[in-house]
Short mmCIF file of N, CA and C in Angstrom, two decimals:
data_model
loop_
_atom_site.label_atom_id
_atom_site.label_comp_id
_atom_site.label_asym_id
_atom_site.label_seq_id
_atom_site.Cartn_x
_atom_site.Cartn_y
_atom_site.Cartn_z
N UNK A 1 13.55 -36.73 -5.48
CA UNK A 1 13.36 -36.29 -4.11
C UNK A 1 12.09 -36.94 -3.57
N UNK A 2 12.18 -37.22 -2.29
CA UNK A 2 11.04 -37.89 -1.66
C UNK A 2 10.09 -36.89 -1.02
N UNK A 3 9.10 -37.45 -0.37
CA UNK A 3 8.07 -36.64 0.28
C UNK A 3 8.65 -35.79 1.41
N UNK A 4 9.57 -36.34 2.15
CA UNK A 4 10.19 -35.62 3.26
C UNK A 4 10.95 -34.40 2.74
N UNK A 5 11.63 -34.55 1.64
CA UNK A 5 12.39 -33.44 1.07
C UNK A 5 11.46 -32.29 0.66
N UNK A 6 10.31 -32.64 0.05
CA UNK A 6 9.35 -31.61 -0.33
C UNK A 6 8.75 -30.93 0.90
N UNK A 7 8.48 -31.68 1.94
CA UNK A 7 7.96 -31.09 3.19
C UNK A 7 8.97 -30.12 3.79
N UNK A 8 10.24 -30.49 3.77
CA UNK A 8 11.28 -29.61 4.30
C UNK A 8 11.38 -28.34 3.46
N UNK A 9 11.28 -28.46 2.14
CA UNK A 9 11.31 -27.28 1.27
C UNK A 9 10.13 -26.36 1.55
N UNK A 10 8.95 -26.92 1.74
CA UNK A 10 7.77 -26.11 2.02
C UNK A 10 7.93 -25.40 3.36
N UNK A 11 8.43 -26.10 4.36
CA UNK A 11 8.64 -25.48 5.68
C UNK A 11 9.66 -24.36 5.59
N UNK A 12 10.75 -24.57 4.87
CA UNK A 12 11.76 -23.53 4.71
C UNK A 12 11.18 -22.32 3.96
N UNK A 13 10.36 -22.58 2.95
CA UNK A 13 9.73 -21.50 2.21
C UNK A 13 8.81 -20.69 3.13
N UNK A 14 8.01 -21.36 3.94
CA UNK A 14 7.12 -20.66 4.87
C UNK A 14 7.90 -19.85 5.89
N UNK A 15 8.99 -20.40 6.41
CA UNK A 15 9.82 -19.64 7.35
C UNK A 15 10.43 -18.41 6.70
N UNK A 16 10.83 -18.55 5.43
CA UNK A 16 11.36 -17.40 4.70
C UNK A 16 10.30 -16.33 4.50
N UNK A 17 9.07 -16.74 4.19
CA UNK A 17 7.99 -15.77 4.04
C UNK A 17 7.65 -15.08 5.35
N UNK A 18 7.70 -15.81 6.45
CA UNK A 18 7.45 -15.20 7.77
C UNK A 18 8.54 -14.18 8.08
N UNK A 19 9.79 -14.53 7.82
CA UNK A 19 10.89 -13.59 8.06
C UNK A 19 10.74 -12.35 7.19
N UNK A 20 10.33 -12.51 5.95
CA UNK A 20 10.13 -11.37 5.06
C UNK A 20 8.99 -10.49 5.54
N UNK A 21 7.91 -11.10 6.01
CA UNK A 21 6.78 -10.33 6.53
C UNK A 21 7.19 -9.54 7.78
N UNK A 22 7.97 -10.15 8.64
CA UNK A 22 8.45 -9.45 9.84
C UNK A 22 9.33 -8.27 9.44
N UNK A 23 10.21 -8.47 8.47
CA UNK A 23 11.09 -7.39 8.00
C UNK A 23 10.28 -6.23 7.44
N UNK A 24 9.27 -6.53 6.63
CA UNK A 24 8.44 -5.47 6.06
C UNK A 24 7.64 -4.74 7.13
N UNK A 25 7.15 -5.47 8.13
CA UNK A 25 6.38 -4.84 9.21
C UNK A 25 7.27 -3.92 10.03
N UNK A 26 8.49 -4.35 10.33
CA UNK A 26 9.41 -3.49 11.08
C UNK A 26 9.76 -2.24 10.28
N UNK A 27 9.96 -2.39 8.98
CA UNK A 27 10.26 -1.24 8.13
C UNK A 27 9.09 -0.27 8.08
N UNK A 28 7.87 -0.81 8.00
CA UNK A 28 6.67 0.03 7.96
C UNK A 28 6.52 0.81 9.26
N UNK A 29 6.74 0.14 10.40
CA UNK A 29 6.63 0.83 11.68
C UNK A 29 7.72 1.88 11.84
N UNK A 30 8.91 1.59 11.37
CA UNK A 30 10.01 2.56 11.46
C UNK A 30 9.70 3.78 10.59
N UNK A 31 9.16 3.56 9.40
CA UNK A 31 8.81 4.67 8.52
C UNK A 31 7.71 5.53 9.12
N UNK A 32 6.75 4.91 9.77
CA UNK A 32 5.65 5.65 10.36
C UNK A 32 6.15 6.54 11.50
N UNK A 33 7.13 6.09 12.24
CA UNK A 33 7.64 6.89 13.37
C UNK A 33 8.39 8.12 12.89
N UNK A 34 8.94 8.09 11.67
CA UNK A 34 9.73 9.20 11.18
C UNK A 34 8.90 10.36 10.69
N UNK A 35 7.64 10.13 10.37
CA UNK A 35 6.79 11.20 9.87
C UNK A 35 6.41 12.15 11.01
N UNK A 36 6.68 13.40 10.83
CA UNK A 36 6.34 14.41 11.83
C UNK A 36 5.09 15.15 11.39
N UNK A 37 4.32 15.59 12.34
CA UNK A 37 3.17 16.40 12.04
C UNK A 37 1.93 15.62 11.66
N UNK A 38 1.94 14.33 11.84
CA UNK A 38 0.75 13.54 11.54
C UNK A 38 -0.27 13.74 12.66
N UNK A 39 -1.54 13.70 12.34
CA UNK A 39 -2.56 13.84 13.37
C UNK A 39 -2.51 12.67 14.34
N UNK A 40 -2.78 12.91 15.61
CA UNK A 40 -2.72 11.82 16.58
C UNK A 40 -3.89 10.86 16.39
N UNK A 41 -3.61 9.57 16.61
CA UNK A 41 -4.63 8.51 16.58
C UNK A 41 -5.40 8.44 15.27
N UNK A 42 -4.79 8.82 14.17
CA UNK A 42 -5.41 8.66 12.87
C UNK A 42 -6.52 9.64 12.57
N UNK A 43 -6.60 10.75 13.29
CA UNK A 43 -7.64 11.74 13.01
C UNK A 43 -7.30 12.43 11.70
N UNK A 44 -8.28 12.51 10.82
CA UNK A 44 -8.04 13.14 9.53
C UNK A 44 -8.11 14.65 9.65
N UNK A 45 -7.23 15.30 8.93
CA UNK A 45 -7.29 16.76 8.84
C UNK A 45 -7.91 17.10 7.50
N UNK A 46 -8.96 17.86 7.54
CA UNK A 46 -9.62 18.24 6.30
C UNK A 46 -9.66 19.76 6.20
N UNK A 47 -9.47 20.20 4.99
CA UNK A 47 -9.55 21.63 4.76
C UNK A 47 -10.98 21.97 4.38
N UNK A 48 -11.49 23.03 4.90
CA UNK A 48 -12.84 23.46 4.56
C UNK A 48 -13.89 22.72 5.36
N UNK A 49 -15.10 22.99 5.04
CA UNK A 49 -16.21 22.38 5.76
C UNK A 49 -16.68 21.11 5.11
N UNK A 50 -17.87 20.72 5.46
CA UNK A 50 -18.47 19.51 4.92
C UNK A 50 -18.88 19.76 3.48
N UNK A 51 -18.42 18.93 2.56
CA UNK A 51 -18.70 19.14 1.14
C UNK A 51 -20.14 18.80 0.79
N UNK A 52 -20.79 18.02 1.62
CA UNK A 52 -22.12 17.55 1.27
C UNK A 52 -23.22 18.55 1.56
N UNK A 53 -22.92 19.55 2.34
CA UNK A 53 -23.97 20.51 2.69
C UNK A 53 -24.91 19.92 3.73
N UNK A 54 -26.08 20.50 3.85
CA UNK A 54 -27.02 20.04 4.86
C UNK A 54 -28.26 19.39 4.27
N UNK A 55 -28.30 19.20 2.97
CA UNK A 55 -29.50 18.65 2.38
C UNK A 55 -29.23 17.30 1.73
N UNK A 56 -30.27 16.55 1.54
CA UNK A 56 -30.15 15.23 0.92
C UNK A 56 -29.75 15.36 -0.54
N UNK A 57 -30.28 16.35 -1.23
CA UNK A 57 -29.94 16.50 -2.65
C UNK A 57 -28.46 16.87 -2.82
N UNK A 58 -27.94 17.69 -1.91
CA UNK A 58 -26.52 18.04 -2.01
C UNK A 58 -25.66 16.79 -1.78
N UNK A 59 -26.09 15.94 -0.85
CA UNK A 59 -25.34 14.70 -0.59
C UNK A 59 -25.40 13.77 -1.80
N UNK A 60 -26.58 13.62 -2.39
CA UNK A 60 -26.73 12.73 -3.55
C UNK A 60 -25.90 13.26 -4.72
N UNK A 61 -25.91 14.56 -4.95
CA UNK A 61 -25.10 15.13 -6.03
C UNK A 61 -23.61 14.93 -5.78
N UNK A 62 -23.20 15.08 -4.51
CA UNK A 62 -21.79 14.87 -4.17
C UNK A 62 -21.40 13.41 -4.40
N UNK A 63 -22.27 12.47 -3.97
CA UNK A 63 -21.96 11.05 -4.13
C UNK A 63 -21.91 10.66 -5.61
N UNK A 64 -22.85 11.15 -6.40
CA UNK A 64 -22.84 10.85 -7.83
C UNK A 64 -21.61 11.44 -8.52
N UNK A 65 -21.25 12.66 -8.14
CA UNK A 65 -20.05 13.27 -8.72
C UNK A 65 -18.79 12.51 -8.37
N UNK A 66 -18.73 12.02 -7.13
CA UNK A 66 -17.58 11.24 -6.71
C UNK A 66 -17.47 9.94 -7.48
N UNK A 67 -18.58 9.23 -7.62
CA UNK A 67 -18.58 7.98 -8.38
C UNK A 67 -18.28 8.22 -9.85
N UNK A 68 -18.79 9.30 -10.42
CA UNK A 68 -18.53 9.63 -11.82
C UNK A 68 -17.05 9.90 -12.06
N UNK A 69 -16.41 10.63 -11.11
CA UNK A 69 -14.98 10.91 -11.30
C UNK A 69 -14.16 9.63 -11.19
N UNK A 70 -14.53 8.71 -10.32
CA UNK A 70 -13.82 7.43 -10.24
C UNK A 70 -13.99 6.63 -11.53
N UNK A 71 -15.21 6.60 -12.04
CA UNK A 71 -15.48 5.87 -13.27
C UNK A 71 -14.73 6.49 -14.45
N UNK A 72 -14.67 7.82 -14.49
CA UNK A 72 -13.98 8.53 -15.57
C UNK A 72 -12.48 8.21 -15.54
N UNK A 73 -11.91 8.08 -14.33
CA UNK A 73 -10.48 7.77 -14.24
C UNK A 73 -10.19 6.36 -14.74
N UNK A 74 -11.14 5.44 -14.55
CA UNK A 74 -10.93 4.08 -15.03
C UNK A 74 -10.98 3.99 -16.54
N UNK A 75 -11.78 4.82 -17.16
CA UNK A 75 -11.92 4.78 -18.61
C UNK A 75 -10.84 5.63 -19.21
#
């Protein structure tokens, strides 16, 4: 096969990837529309109050605990 044949194969491959990306995007948007009860505009719903409290030490303890739990899950 010559250079032109390889160029045509690459172009066809790229077009196939674009079509696949469009298909996945349409599926993602369709799935998002079916979910009921989601908060508008991406606002998070949280249960309870602020976990960090009002002090710097409470925030530091919360941050360290969060990082420790992530590290523990990796190990």
